[in-house]
mmCIF file of C-alpha atoms and ligand atoms in Angstrom:
data_model
loop_
_atom_site.group_PDB
_atom_site.id
_atom_site.type_symbol
_atom_site.label_atom_id
_atom_site.label_comp_id
_atom_site.label_asym_id
_atom_site.label_seq_id
_atom_site.Cartn_x
_atom_site.Cartn_y
_atom_site.Cartn_z
ATOM 1 C CA MET A 12 -2.219 -3.864 17.535
ATOM 2 C CA LEU A 13 -3.538 -4.692 14.076
ATOM 3 C CA THR A 14 -3.676 -8.238 12.828
ATOM 4 C CA CYS A 15 -1.725 -9.017 9.661
ATOM 5 C CA ARG A 16 -5.026 -9.248 7.858
ATOM 6 C CA GLN A 17 -6.035 -5.738 8.890
ATOM 7 C CA ALA A 18 -2.592 -4.411 8.095
ATOM 8 C CA THR A 19 -2.531 -5.812 4.574
ATOM 9 C CA GLN A 20 -6.073 -4.538 4.072
ATOM 10 C CA LEU A 21 -4.948 -1.032 5.009
ATOM 11 C CA LEU A 22 -1.857 -1.328 2.862
ATOM 12 C CA SER A 23 -3.961 -2.001 -0.192
ATOM 13 C CA GLU A 24 -6.595 0.570 0.742
ATOM 14 C CA GLN A 25 -4.036 3.319 1.032
ATOM 15 C CA GLN A 26 -3.422 3.000 -2.704
ATOM 16 C CA ASP A 27 -6.947 4.250 -3.283
ATOM 17 C CA ARG A 28 -7.674 6.524 -0.361
ATOM 18 C CA GLN A 29 -5.932 8.634 2.237
ATOM 19 C CA LEU A 30 -5.818 6.775 5.539
ATOM 20 C CA VAL A 31 -6.871 8.668 8.635
ATOM 21 C CA PHE A 32 -4.133 9.404 11.146
ATOM 22 C CA LYS A 33 -5.228 6.616 13.494
ATOM 23 C CA GLU A 34 -5.073 4.022 10.741
ATOM 24 C CA GLN A 35 -1.784 5.324 9.468
ATOM 25 C CA SER A 36 -0.076 5.181 12.834
ATOM 26 C CA ALA A 37 -1.490 1.741 13.653
ATOM 27 C CA LEU A 38 -0.312 0.516 10.279
ATOM 28 C CA GLN A 39 3.135 2.029 10.668
ATOM 29 C CA PHE A 40 3.486 0.413 14.059
ATOM 30 C CA HIS A 41 2.438 -2.986 12.754
ATOM 31 C CA VAL A 42 4.739 -2.813 9.760
ATOM 32 C CA MET A 43 7.610 -1.863 12.036
ATOM 33 C CA MET A 44 7.051 -5.019 14.095
ATOM 34 C CA CYS A 45 6.077 -7.434 11.352
ATOM 35 C CA ARG A 46 8.479 -8.478 8.656
ATOM 36 C CA SER A 47 5.953 -10.119 6.352
ATOM 37 C CA CYS A 48 3.720 -7.055 6.260
ATOM 38 C CA ARG A 49 6.764 -4.900 5.644
ATOM 39 C CA ARG A 50 7.534 -7.033 2.619
ATOM 40 C CA PHE A 51 3.920 -6.848 1.505
ATOM 41 C CA GLY A 52 3.988 -3.061 1.819
ATOM 42 C CA LYS A 53 7.065 -2.874 -0.364
ATOM 43 C CA GLN A 54 5.412 -5.017 -3.022
ATOM 44 C CA MET A 55 2.304 -2.837 -2.953
ATOM 45 C CA LYS A 56 4.462 0.218 -3.512
ATOM 46 C CA ILE A 57 6.236 -1.351 -6.481
ATOM 47 C CA LEU A 58 2.931 -2.560 -7.859
ATOM 48 C CA SER A 59 1.349 0.891 -7.647
ATOM 49 C CA LEU A 60 4.367 2.462 -9.324
ATOM 50 C CA LEU A 61 4.079 -0.044 -12.144
ATOM 51 C CA THR A 62 0.352 0.574 -12.434
ATOM 52 C CA LYS A 63 0.955 4.296 -12.698
ATOM 53 C CA GLU A 64 3.531 3.745 -15.419
ATOM 54 C CA PHE A 65 1.131 1.527 -17.351
ATOM 55 C CA LYS A 66 -1.574 4.154 -17.045
ATOM 56 C CA LYS A 67 0.803 6.743 -18.464
ATOM 57 C CA VAL A 68 1.563 4.508 -21.423
ATOM 58 C CA ASP A 69 -2.156 3.990 -21.978
ATOM 59 C CA GLU A 70 -2.822 7.711 -21.883
ATOM 60 C CA VAL A 71 -0.169 8.313 -24.504
ATOM 61 C CA LYS A 72 -1.675 5.605 -26.692
ATOM 62 C CA ASN A 73 -5.158 7.052 -26.418
ATOM 63 C CA ASP A 74 -4.049 10.553 -27.146
HETATM 64 ZN ZN1 ZN B 127 1.804 -8.370 9.887
#
């Protein structure tokens, strides 16, 4: 089982790269068992959505 440190590391890495199947399943398992990493994962998702929105706005500005 992953430590919380490894799990949060993977959660942030998956914003930038595709996790391999082994990492993905280990991460999913950890998140299922661990409430704080589940919360962290949710925040990462929201954060990446916001970042994407900001990027869109920037692109429009630069156009
Ligand atoms: Zn955890």
